[in-house]
mmCIF file of C-alpha atoms in Angstrom:
data_model
loop_
_atom_site.group_PDB
_atom_site.id
_atom_site.type_symbol
_atom_site.label_atom_id
_atom_site.label_comp_id
_atom_site.label_asym_id
_atom_site.label_seq_id
_atom_site.Cartn_x
_atom_site.Cartn_y
_atom_site.Cartn_z
ATOM 1 C CA UNK A 314 55.258 -10.914 -35.730
ATOM 2 C CA UNK A 315 58.475 -14.284 -35.599
ATOM 3 C CA UNK A 316 61.903 -12.426 -35.963
ATOM 4 C CA UNK A 317 63.879 -10.051 -34.871
ATOM 5 C CA UNK A 318 62.582 -6.505 -36.105
ATOM 6 C CA UNK A 319 66.023 -4.763 -34.826
ATOM 7 C CA UNK A 320 68.527 -5.622 -37.735
ATOM 8 C CA UNK A 321 70.745 -3.265 -36.636
ATOM 9 C CA UNK A 322 70.465 -4.489 -32.607
ATOM 10 C CA UNK A 323 73.552 -4.314 -30.975
ATOM 11 C CA UNK A 324 73.220 -6.821 -28.117
ATOM 12 C CA UNK A 325 74.760 -6.481 -25.585
ATOM 13 C CA UNK A 326 77.000 -7.967 -23.958
ATOM 14 C CA UNK A 327 79.170 -7.800 -20.523
ATOM 15 C CA UNK A 328 81.774 -4.716 -20.666
ATOM 16 C CA UNK A 329 84.894 -5.016 -21.216
ATOM 17 C CA UNK A 330 86.818 -4.304 -18.045
ATOM 18 C CA UNK A 331 90.041 -3.463 -16.319
ATOM 19 C CA UNK A 332 91.938 -6.192 -14.008
ATOM 20 C CA UNK A 333 89.858 -6.099 -10.739
ATOM 21 C CA UNK A 334 87.055 -4.680 -11.902
ATOM 22 C CA UNK A 335 85.281 -6.176 -9.388
ATOM 23 C CA UNK A 336 86.685 -4.835 -6.972
ATOM 24 C CA UNK A 337 87.392 -1.045 -8.191
ATOM 25 C CA UNK A 338 86.253 1.376 -11.691
ATOM 26 C CA UNK A 339 86.464 -0.058 -15.036
ATOM 27 C CA UNK A 340 87.991 1.874 -17.920
ATOM 28 C CA UNK A 341 85.635 4.435 -18.415
ATOM 29 C CA UNK A 342 85.418 5.470 -14.673
ATOM 30 C CA UNK A 343 82.792 3.348 -13.576
ATOM 31 C CA UNK A 344 81.864 0.264 -11.574
ATOM 32 C CA UNK A 345 80.670 -2.608 -13.612
ATOM 33 C CA UNK A 346 78.579 -5.691 -11.743
ATOM 34 C CA UNK A 347 77.604 -8.465 -14.730
ATOM 35 C CA UNK A 348 75.398 -10.901 -14.783
ATOM 36 C CA UNK A 349 76.273 -13.738 -13.752
ATOM 37 C CA UNK A 350 76.705 -16.896 -12.256
ATOM 38 C CA UNK A 351 78.811 -15.816 -8.925
ATOM 39 C CA UNK A 352 76.387 -11.988 -9.241
ATOM 40 C CA UNK A 353 72.961 -13.904 -9.180
ATOM 41 C CA UNK A 354 70.443 -15.572 -6.847
ATOM 42 C CA UNK A 355 67.718 -16.845 -8.865
ATOM 43 C CA UNK A 356 64.157 -16.306 -6.617
ATOM 44 C CA UNK A 357 64.562 -14.816 -4.021
ATOM 45 C CA UNK A 358 66.356 -11.906 -2.059
ATOM 46 C CA UNK A 359 69.165 -10.648 -1.048
ATOM 47 C CA UNK A 360 69.123 -10.289 3.147
ATOM 48 C CA UNK A 361 71.966 -9.360 6.210
ATOM 49 C CA UNK A 362 73.642 -11.811 4.875
ATOM 50 C CA UNK A 363 74.404 -12.032 2.290
ATOM 51 C CA UNK A 364 78.003 -10.985 0.289
ATOM 52 C CA UNK A 365 78.730 -8.182 -1.546
ATOM 53 C CA UNK A 366 79.640 -8.768 -5.406
ATOM 54 C CA UNK A 367 81.458 -4.735 -4.737
ATOM 55 C CA UNK A 368 81.637 -2.565 -2.283
ATOM 56 C CA UNK A 369 81.454 1.631 -3.803
ATOM 57 C CA UNK A 370 81.374 4.314 -2.328
ATOM 58 C CA UNK A 371 78.774 7.449 -1.697
ATOM 59 C CA UNK A 372 77.588 9.261 -5.012
ATOM 60 C CA UNK A 373 79.355 5.857 -7.442
ATOM 61 C CA UNK A 374 78.437 5.561 -10.644
ATOM 62 C CA UNK A 375 77.261 1.473 -11.143
ATOM 63 C CA UNK A 376 76.461 0.457 -14.013
ATOM 64 C CA UNK A 377 74.574 -3.439 -13.663
ATOM 65 C CA UNK A 378 73.574 -6.192 -15.855
ATOM 66 C CA UNK A 379 70.639 -8.078 -15.389
ATOM 67 C CA UNK A 380 69.367 -11.160 -16.773
ATOM 68 C CA UNK A 381 65.485 -11.635 -17.851
ATOM 69 C CA UNK A 382 63.478 -14.238 -16.338
ATOM 70 C CA UNK A 383 61.523 -14.997 -18.840
ATOM 71 C CA UNK A 384 62.526 -17.178 -21.712
ATOM 72 C CA UNK A 385 64.805 -19.341 -18.995
ATOM 73 C CA UNK A 386 61.847 -20.707 -16.723
ATOM 74 C CA UNK A 387 60.741 -23.987 -16.598
ATOM 75 C CA UNK A 388 57.445 -23.375 -17.715
ATOM 76 C CA UNK A 389 59.645 -21.997 -21.063
ATOM 77 C CA UNK A 390 61.788 -25.426 -21.324
ATOM 78 C CA UNK A 391 64.461 -23.867 -19.569
ATOM 79 C CA UNK A 392 66.754 -23.253 -22.697
ATOM 80 C CA UNK A 393 66.919 -19.614 -23.929
ATOM 81 C CA UNK A 394 68.236 -21.058 -27.027
ATOM 82 C CA UNK A 395 65.944 -23.140 -27.709
ATOM 83 C CA UNK A 396 62.594 -21.666 -26.866
ATOM 84 C CA UNK A 397 63.431 -17.946 -28.089
ATOM 85 C CA UNK A 398 64.718 -20.192 -31.494
ATOM 86 C CA UNK A 399 61.424 -20.793 -31.655
ATOM 87 C CA UNK A 400 60.079 -17.564 -32.446
ATOM 88 C CA UNK A 401 62.932 -17.022 -35.170
ATOM 89 C CA UNK A 402 65.496 -15.418 -32.881
ATOM 90 C CA UNK A 403 69.481 -16.921 -33.605
ATOM 91 C CA UNK A 404 71.715 -18.862 -31.115
ATOM 92 C CA UNK A 405 73.886 -15.045 -31.891
ATOM 93 C CA UNK A 406 70.938 -12.852 -30.386
ATOM 94 C CA UNK A 407 70.365 -15.256 -26.708
ATOM 95 C CA UNK A 408 72.367 -13.228 -24.538
ATOM 96 C CA UNK A 409 75.023 -15.013 -22.945
ATOM 97 C CA UNK A 410 74.633 -15.242 -19.871
ATOM 98 C CA UNK A 411 71.333 -16.461 -19.702
ATOM 99 C CA UNK A 412 72.569 -19.452 -21.736
ATOM 100 C CA UNK A 413 75.181 -19.478 -18.437
ATOM 101 C CA UNK A 414 72.458 -19.441 -15.355
ATOM 102 C CA UNK A 415 70.000 -22.260 -17.252
ATOM 103 C CA UNK A 416 73.372 -24.070 -18.126
ATOM 104 C CA UNK A 417 74.602 -24.081 -14.464
ATOM 105 C CA UNK A 418 73.418 -25.750 -11.197
ATOM 106 C CA UNK A 419 72.007 -23.169 -9.654
ATOM 107 C CA UNK A 420 68.963 -23.699 -7.871
ATOM 108 C CA UNK A 421 65.389 -22.586 -9.125
ATOM 109 C CA UNK A 422 62.123 -24.495 -7.757
ATOM 110 C CA UNK A 423 59.507 -23.118 -9.933
ATOM 111 C CA UNK A 424 56.924 -24.491 -7.884
ATOM 112 C CA UNK A 425 58.172 -22.520 -4.869
ATOM 113 C CA UNK A 426 60.799 -19.802 -5.269
ATOM 114 C CA UNK A 427 60.242 -16.704 -7.222
ATOM 115 C CA UNK A 428 61.231 -16.732 -10.481
ATOM 116 C CA UNK A 429 63.197 -13.482 -10.614
ATOM 117 C CA UNK A 430 66.607 -13.378 -11.440
ATOM 118 C CA UNK A 431 68.422 -10.695 -8.933
ATOM 119 C CA UNK A 432 71.869 -9.205 -9.584
ATOM 120 C CA UNK A 433 73.645 -8.482 -6.504
ATOM 121 C CA UNK A 434 74.002 -6.720 -4.573
ATOM 122 C CA UNK A 435 75.850 -3.973 -4.390
ATOM 123 C CA UNK A 436 77.574 -1.990 -0.675
ATOM 124 C CA UNK A 437 77.765 1.208 0.247
ATOM 125 C CA UNK A 438 80.946 2.587 2.499
ATOM 126 C CA UNK A 439 80.059 3.034 5.671
ATOM 127 C CA UNK A 440 75.346 2.798 4.994
ATOM 128 C CA UNK A 441 74.791 1.581 8.058
ATOM 129 C CA UNK A 442 70.961 1.492 9.497
ATOM 130 C CA UNK A 443 68.886 4.709 9.850
ATOM 131 C CA UNK A 444 70.683 6.017 6.972
ATOM 132 C CA UNK A 445 68.669 6.114 3.678
ATOM 133 C CA UNK A 446 69.895 4.899 0.273
ATOM 134 C CA UNK A 447 69.443 7.731 -3.087
ATOM 135 C CA UNK A 448 69.171 6.095 -6.040
ATOM 136 C CA UNK A 449 69.186 8.090 -9.247
ATOM 137 C CA UNK A 450 68.659 5.781 -12.692
ATOM 138 C CA UNK A 451 70.614 7.199 -15.023
ATOM 139 C CA UNK A 452 70.001 5.083 -18.187
ATOM 140 C CA UNK A 453 68.695 1.861 -19.331
ATOM 141 C CA UNK A 454 69.425 0.045 -22.440
ATOM 142 C CA UNK A 455 67.209 -2.934 -23.572
ATOM 143 C CA UNK A 456 70.607 -5.885 -24.008
ATOM 144 C CA UNK A 457 67.677 -7.697 -26.397
ATOM 145 C CA UNK A 458 65.606 -6.614 -28.853
ATOM 146 C CA UNK A 459 62.757 -8.771 -27.194
ATOM 147 C CA UNK A 460 61.240 -9.479 -24.713
ATOM 148 C CA UNK A 461 58.450 -11.511 -23.623
ATOM 149 C CA UNK A 462 54.896 -11.268 -21.588
ATOM 150 C CA UNK A 463 53.382 -14.392 -19.640
ATOM 151 C CA UNK A 464 50.578 -15.764 -18.275
ATOM 152 C CA UNK A 465 50.250 -19.048 -15.433
ATOM 153 C CA UNK A 466 48.274 -20.859 -13.467
ATOM 154 C CA UNK A 467 46.902 -19.354 -10.845
ATOM 155 C CA UNK A 468 48.188 -15.823 -11.345
ATOM 156 C CA UNK A 469 47.634 -12.864 -12.557
ATOM 157 C CA UNK A 470 44.408 -9.996 -12.495
ATOM 158 C CA UNK A 471 42.546 -13.438 -14.219
ATOM 159 C CA UNK A 472 43.446 -16.590 -12.230
ATOM 160 C CA UNK A 473 41.103 -19.604 -12.604
ATOM 161 C CA UNK A 474 40.408 -17.847 -15.967
ATOM 162 C CA UNK A 475 43.392 -17.655 -18.315
ATOM 163 C CA UNK A 476 44.733 -19.137 -18.910
ATOM 164 C CA UNK A 477 42.540 -20.571 -21.603
ATOM 165 C CA UNK A 478 44.571 -23.903 -21.826
ATOM 166 C CA UNK A 479 44.642 -26.183 -19.094
ATOM 167 C CA UNK A 480 47.141 -27.670 -16.650
ATOM 168 C CA UNK A 481 48.883 -31.300 -17.068
ATOM 169 C CA UNK A 482 49.925 -33.725 -14.313
ATOM 170 C CA UNK A 483 53.706 -33.771 -14.826
ATOM 171 C CA UNK A 484 54.825 -30.540 -15.532
ATOM 172 C CA UNK A 485 57.969 -30.051 -15.227
ATOM 173 C CA UNK A 486 61.298 -27.758 -17.750
ATOM 174 C CA UNK A 487 61.789 -31.703 -19.489
ATOM 175 C CA UNK A 488 57.279 -31.233 -20.646
ATOM 176 C CA UNK A 489 57.264 -27.671 -20.461
ATOM 177 C CA UNK A 490 53.799 -27.990 -22.602
ATOM 178 C CA UNK A 491 51.654 -29.923 -19.863
ATOM 179 C CA UNK A 492 52.518 -26.544 -17.135
ATOM 180 C CA UNK A 493 49.095 -25.193 -19.898
ATOM 181 C CA UNK A 494 50.979 -21.497 -19.535
ATOM 182 C CA UNK A 495 51.744 -19.036 -21.469
ATOM 183 C CA UNK A 496 54.634 -16.565 -23.148
ATOM 184 C CA UNK A 497 53.937 -14.148 -25.678
ATOM 185 C CA UNK A 498 57.677 -13.697 -27.729
ATOM 186 C CA UNK A 499 57.309 -9.905 -28.300
ATOM 187 C CA UNK A 500 60.197 -7.585 -30.272
ATOM 188 C CA UNK A 501 60.710 -4.409 -30.104
ATOM 189 C CA UNK A 502 62.183 -2.578 -32.406
ATOM 190 C CA UNK A 503 63.725 1.886 -33.032
ATOM 191 C CA UNK A 504 60.946 4.195 -35.114
ATOM 192 C CA UNK A 505 61.095 6.988 -36.383
ATOM 193 C CA UNK A 506 58.746 7.983 -32.703
ATOM 194 C CA UNK A 507 60.982 5.448 -31.015
ATOM 195 C CA UNK A 508 61.225 1.700 -30.045
ATOM 196 C CA UNK A 509 57.711 0.304 -29.909
ATOM 197 C CA UNK A 510 56.352 -3.838 -28.874
ATOM 198 C CA UNK A 511 54.805 -5.709 -31.429
ATOM 199 C CA UNK A 512 52.276 -8.055 -30.626
ATOM 200 C CA UNK A 513 50.528 -10.490 -33.629
ATOM 201 C CA UNK A 514 46.559 -8.544 -34.583
ATOM 202 C CA UNK A 515 44.454 -10.308 -37.049
ATOM 203 C CA UNK A 516 46.257 -11.074 -39.707
ATOM 204 C CA UNK A 517 49.415 -10.508 -38.335
ATOM 205 C CA UNK A 518 48.741 -6.972 -38.694
ATOM 206 C CA UNK A 519 51.290 -5.538 -36.222
ATOM 207 C CA UNK A 520 49.636 -4.039 -33.087
ATOM 208 C CA UNK A 521 52.013 -1.155 -31.952
ATOM 209 C CA UNK A 522 53.140 -0.333 -28.438
ATOM 210 C CA UNK A 523 55.687 2.942 -27.181
ATOM 211 C CA UNK A 524 58.483 0.828 -24.859
ATOM 212 C CA UNK A 525 58.646 2.875 -21.129
ATOM 213 C CA UNK A 526 61.536 0.795 -18.953
ATOM 214 C CA UNK A 527 62.096 0.262 -15.777
ATOM 215 C CA UNK A 528 63.203 -1.637 -13.578
ATOM 216 C CA UNK A 529 60.631 -4.044 -11.496
ATOM 217 C CA UNK A 530 63.097 -4.945 -9.080
ATOM 218 C CA UNK A 531 65.097 -2.589 -6.579
ATOM 219 C CA UNK A 532 65.641 -2.438 -3.343
ATOM 220 C CA UNK A 533 67.740 -3.138 -0.723
ATOM 221 C CA UNK A 534 68.230 -5.914 1.882
ATOM 222 C CA UNK A 535 66.179 -6.495 5.103
ATOM 223 C CA UNK A 536 66.801 -7.218 7.915
ATOM 224 C CA UNK A 537 66.925 -10.371 7.662
ATOM 225 C CA UNK A 538 68.106 -14.578 8.102
ATOM 226 C CA UNK A 539 65.408 -16.210 5.842
ATOM 227 C CA UNK A 540 65.361 -15.815 1.945
ATOM 228 C CA UNK A 541 63.012 -13.722 1.406
ATOM 229 C CA UNK A 542 61.175 -14.000 -2.625
ATOM 230 C CA UNK A 543 61.705 -12.626 -5.186
ATOM 231 C CA UNK A 544 57.720 -12.017 -5.662
ATOM 232 C CA UNK A 545 55.993 -9.333 -2.643
ATOM 233 C CA UNK A 546 57.090 -6.468 -2.956
ATOM 234 C CA UNK A 547 58.628 -4.237 0.596
ATOM 235 C CA UNK A 548 59.272 -0.953 2.156
ATOM 236 C CA UNK A 549 62.755 -1.666 1.154
ATOM 237 C CA UNK A 550 62.392 -2.252 -2.184
ATOM 238 C CA UNK A 551 62.344 -5.128 -4.420
ATOM 239 C CA UNK A 552 59.189 -6.369 -6.658
ATOM 240 C CA UNK A 553 57.237 -2.323 -6.177
ATOM 241 C CA UNK A 554 56.682 -2.470 -10.185
ATOM 242 C CA UNK A 555 55.462 1.182 -10.815
ATOM 243 C CA UNK A 556 56.235 2.451 -14.230
ATOM 244 C CA UNK A 557 56.986 5.648 -13.034
ATOM 245 C CA UNK A 558 60.810 4.877 -11.569
ATOM 246 C CA UNK A 559 61.951 3.942 -15.228
ATOM 247 C CA UNK A 560 64.940 7.005 -16.806
ATOM 248 C CA UNK A 561 66.210 10.339 -15.197
ATOM 249 C CA UNK A 562 63.890 9.394 -11.748
ATOM 250 C CA UNK A 563 65.503 8.712 -8.346
ATOM 251 C CA UNK A 564 64.063 6.149 -5.255
ATOM 252 C CA UNK A 565 65.712 7.206 -1.778
ATOM 253 C CA UNK A 566 65.071 3.560 0.548
ATOM 254 C CA UNK A 567 65.409 2.815 4.219
ATOM 255 C CA UNK A 568 68.841 1.154 4.635
ATOM 256 C CA UNK A 569 68.155 -2.198 7.064
ATOM 257 C CA UNK A 570 71.626 -3.337 7.454
ATOM 258 C CA UNK A 571 75.356 -2.244 6.919
ATOM 259 C CA UNK A 572 76.208 -1.468 3.195
ATOM 260 C CA UNK A 573 72.857 -0.548 2.370
ATOM 261 C CA UNK A 574 72.983 -3.925 -0.223
ATOM 262 C CA UNK A 575 70.908 -2.724 -3.399
ATOM 263 C CA UNK A 576 69.811 -4.984 -6.412
ATOM 264 C CA UNK A 577 68.711 -5.520 -9.131
ATOM 265 C CA UNK A 578 66.345 -6.965 -11.835
ATOM 266 C CA UNK A 579 63.791 -8.831 -14.081
ATOM 267 C CA UNK A 580 63.760 -5.968 -17.003
ATOM 268 C CA UNK A 581 60.844 -4.154 -17.854
ATOM 269 C CA UNK A 582 60.304 -2.595 -21.620
ATOM 270 C CA UNK A 583 56.851 -1.436 -21.098
ATOM 271 C CA UNK A 584 54.385 -2.018 -18.367
ATOM 272 C CA UNK A 585 50.500 -0.713 -18.294
ATOM 273 C CA UNK A 586 49.265 0.069 -15.377
ATOM 274 C CA UNK A 587 47.961 -3.612 -12.693
ATOM 275 C CA UNK A 588 50.225 -5.502 -15.463
ATOM 276 C CA UNK A 589 47.142 -7.537 -14.980
ATOM 277 C CA UNK A 590 48.611 -11.047 -17.699
ATOM 278 C CA UNK A 591 51.052 -11.177 -15.061
ATOM 279 C CA UNK A 592 53.961 -10.284 -16.649
ATOM 280 C CA UNK A 593 55.517 -7.230 -18.163
ATOM 281 C CA UNK A 594 57.068 -6.815 -21.771
ATOM 282 C CA UNK A 595 59.965 -8.039 -19.873
ATOM 283 C CA UNK A 596 63.584 -7.978 -20.772
ATOM 284 C CA UNK A 597 66.512 -8.541 -19.752
ATOM 285 C CA UNK A 598 68.224 -5.053 -18.984
ATOM 286 C CA UNK A 599 71.740 -2.772 -18.444
ATOM 287 C CA UNK A 600 70.539 -0.463 -16.169
ATOM 288 C CA UNK A 601 73.244 2.639 -15.102
ATOM 289 C CA UNK A 602 72.353 4.325 -11.115
ATOM 290 C CA UNK A 603 74.163 6.873 -9.440
ATOM 291 C CA UNK A 604 74.443 5.342 -5.428
ATOM 292 C CA UNK A 605 74.125 8.067 -2.986
ATOM 293 C CA UNK A 606 74.476 7.284 0.124
ATOM 294 C CA UNK A 607 72.555 10.063 3.388
ATOM 295 C CA UNK A 608 73.384 9.675 6.874
ATOM 296 C CA UNK A 609 70.095 10.091 8.683
ATOM 297 C CA UNK A 610 69.372 13.576 9.535
ATOM 298 C CA UNK A 611 70.866 15.054 6.266
ATOM 299 C CA UNK A 612 68.942 17.549 5.051
ATOM 300 C CA UNK A 613 68.858 15.970 2.462
ATOM 301 C CA UNK A 614 66.582 13.046 3.095
ATOM 302 C CA UNK A 615 63.365 14.342 2.495
ATOM 303 C CA UNK A 616 60.784 15.442 5.318
ATOM 304 C CA UNK A 617 64.374 14.409 7.537
ATOM 305 C CA UNK A 618 63.064 10.569 7.466
ATOM 306 C CA UNK A 619 62.103 7.691 4.787
ATOM 307 C CA UNK A 620 60.922 4.836 6.660
ATOM 308 C CA UNK A 621 60.222 2.923 2.767
ATOM 309 C CA UNK A 622 60.673 3.454 -0.451
ATOM 310 C CA UNK A 623 59.498 6.746 -1.989
ATOM 311 C CA UNK A 624 60.154 7.435 -5.496
ATOM 312 C CA UNK A 625 61.103 11.253 -6.968
ATOM 313 C CA UNK A 626 60.708 12.245 -11.381
ATOM 314 C CA UNK A 627 60.999 15.313 -12.208
ATOM 315 C CA UNK A 628 57.328 16.295 -12.378
ATOM 316 C CA UNK A 629 56.036 14.400 -8.989
ATOM 317 C CA UNK A 630 56.730 13.152 -5.482
ATOM 318 C CA UNK A 631 55.322 8.851 -5.372
ATOM 319 C CA UNK A 632 54.284 7.832 -2.947
ATOM 320 C CA UNK A 633 54.004 3.602 -2.004
ATOM 321 C CA UNK A 634 51.393 1.373 -0.623
ATOM 322 C CA UNK A 635 51.828 -2.261 -0.307
ATOM 323 C CA UNK A 636 49.791 -4.711 0.515
ATOM 324 C CA UNK A 637 47.921 -8.830 0.378
ATOM 325 C CA UNK A 638 44.219 -6.951 0.208
ATOM 326 C CA UNK A 639 44.255 -4.394 -2.862
ATOM 327 C CA UNK A 640 41.865 -2.196 -0.371
ATOM 328 C CA UNK A 641 44.314 -1.826 1.822
ATOM 329 C CA UNK A 642 46.717 -0.911 -0.063
ATOM 330 C CA UNK A 643 45.546 1.783 -0.844
ATOM 331 C CA UNK A 644 45.041 3.091 2.643
ATOM 332 C CA UNK A 645 48.385 2.335 3.044
ATOM 333 C CA UNK A 646 49.298 4.473 0.162
ATOM 334 C CA UNK A 647 47.146 7.013 0.785
ATOM 335 C CA UNK A 648 48.297 7.607 4.989
ATOM 336 C CA UNK A 649 51.584 7.352 3.634
ATOM 337 C CA UNK A 650 50.485 10.406 1.105
ATOM 338 C CA UNK A 651 49.936 12.246 4.181
ATOM 339 C CA UNK A 652 52.322 11.989 6.107
ATOM 340 C CA UNK A 653 54.779 12.494 3.081
ATOM 341 C CA UNK A 654 52.963 16.222 2.408
ATOM 342 C CA UNK A 655 52.812 16.544 6.355
ATOM 343 C CA UNK A 656 56.586 15.803 7.362
ATOM 344 C CA UNK A 657 57.967 17.453 3.491
ATOM 345 C CA UNK A 658 55.758 20.200 3.316
ATOM 346 C CA UNK A 659 54.400 20.936 6.667
ATOM 347 C CA UNK A 660 51.062 20.666 5.530
ATOM 348 C CA UNK A 661 48.556 19.938 8.545
ATOM 349 C CA UNK A 662 46.722 16.025 7.753
ATOM 350 C CA UNK A 663 42.830 17.068 7.099
ATOM 351 C CA UNK A 664 44.462 19.547 4.803
ATOM 352 C CA UNK A 665 47.405 16.726 2.989
ATOM 353 C CA UNK A 666 43.596 14.633 3.071
ATOM 354 C CA UNK A 667 41.183 17.131 1.192
ATOM 355 C CA UNK A 668 44.453 18.039 -1.184
ATOM 356 C CA UNK A 669 44.814 13.817 -1.913
ATOM 357 C CA UNK A 670 41.170 13.674 -2.623
ATOM 358 C CA UNK A 671 40.711 15.988 -5.476
ATOM 359 C CA UNK A 672 44.854 16.469 -6.984
ATOM 360 C CA UNK A 673 46.776 12.761 -6.588
ATOM 361 C CA UNK A 674 45.963 10.014 -8.712
ATOM 362 C CA UNK A 675 46.026 7.006 -6.808
ATOM 363 C CA UNK A 676 47.131 4.049 -9.518
ATOM 364 C CA UNK A 677 47.111 0.260 -8.772
ATOM 365 C CA UNK A 678 51.152 -0.418 -9.458
ATOM 366 C CA UNK A 679 50.222 -4.718 -9.680
ATOM 367 C CA UNK A 680 47.878 -6.301 -9.060
ATOM 368 C CA UNK A 681 49.729 -10.250 -9.388
ATOM 369 C CA UNK A 682 52.522 -10.516 -6.609
ATOM 370 C CA UNK A 683 50.492 -11.370 -3.846
ATOM 371 C CA UNK A 684 51.813 -8.184 -1.951
ATOM 372 C CA UNK A 685 48.956 -5.786 -4.358
ATOM 373 C CA UNK A 686 50.798 -2.403 -4.631
ATOM 374 C CA UNK A 687 49.132 1.200 -5.239
ATOM 375 C CA UNK A 688 51.483 4.833 -5.441
ATOM 376 C CA UNK A 689 50.211 8.109 -4.973
ATOM 377 C CA UNK A 690 51.929 11.121 -7.856
ATOM 378 C CA UNK A 691 51.627 14.202 -5.726
ATOM 379 C CA UNK A 692 52.398 16.820 -8.203
ATOM 380 C CA UNK A 693 55.305 19.340 -7.148
ATOM 381 C CA UNK A 694 54.409 22.496 -9.127
ATOM 382 C CA UNK A 695 51.274 22.787 -6.530
ATOM 383 C CA UNK A 696 53.634 23.300 -4.404
ATOM 384 C CA UNK A 697 55.742 26.031 -5.649
ATOM 385 C CA UNK A 698 54.871 28.700 -3.171
ATOM 386 C CA UNK A 699 55.396 26.427 -0.456
ATOM 387 C CA UNK A 700 58.563 26.160 1.356
ATOM 388 C CA UNK A 701 60.008 23.368 2.329
ATOM 389 C CA UNK A 702 60.552 22.163 5.729
ATOM 390 C CA UNK A 703 64.093 21.266 6.745
#
């Protein structure tokens, strides 16, 4: 399945900006953050000391470009032109942003740093600890007509069993084959039934699956001077990998530092619950968000308080549990779901637990990011007759 089947796919290069766009609005009336060496960090999340690349007022619409780490990492040679070229991708089909990043002096330690390229952070004016940042996902557009799925030694749901290819001594960007890791190049294309990904089956028969884009990594800065790895998800977001939080979803984040400092990255074109190989179908994404500040005590805060990220779709509330143990993550998600039902709908805890047992699906977000994730899907229609607590 080498080659790029999407003949008419327009590579989304940076938006044309008006002068000073990083401190003001673009010509289209929206704020824009390009993915450059100066607006990106590789392997770590912003902390409370991070300088914002842009400050916007509450309610602003912000377009943020992201660079996928897949195709640029050291076990792929840290050379996207060469790596994608091996799969039939012409240089003009490789993002100039990715080329600039890998050609730069930006430091990245494959062994100790997270893999993700993070764009941001964006500060929201007047945001203070105790507030909540409401993030609406307005649009997600693939920037390239291909993605990559990777399985790496010591990672994924089956470490020690996969990859089958053994690792060798002396692995480096100069000798990426010695890592023994496996990356599956996966084109995407548009069909009459929507966008699909393509993998090779027997005799090159295509295996097609639908795309469901979302950002694997979104969040606000934690209140720490340390440089958090981009790998484990946090109560304030990060690498949560929840596939329900795509276009039209809303996520509420507890603000821990002045300005909130929102960031994103790790575009996923498609991901099954669990993300068992290690990665989803990952690719560079252009994401459009609306960032709205909800001050502490605002009646718009679901349940009156948010102490960890909370998702919302048209049909469900999405509660999140996190822990290095999958069993404990399940317990954490259950406790958070009980708390939410009690605070938002006024339901007593015993009834909340009984309801969750009969009517709520708890899904494994991912089992591959050191901190495991489980999320509950609480159906809104079940509470149509219940008045939400103010």
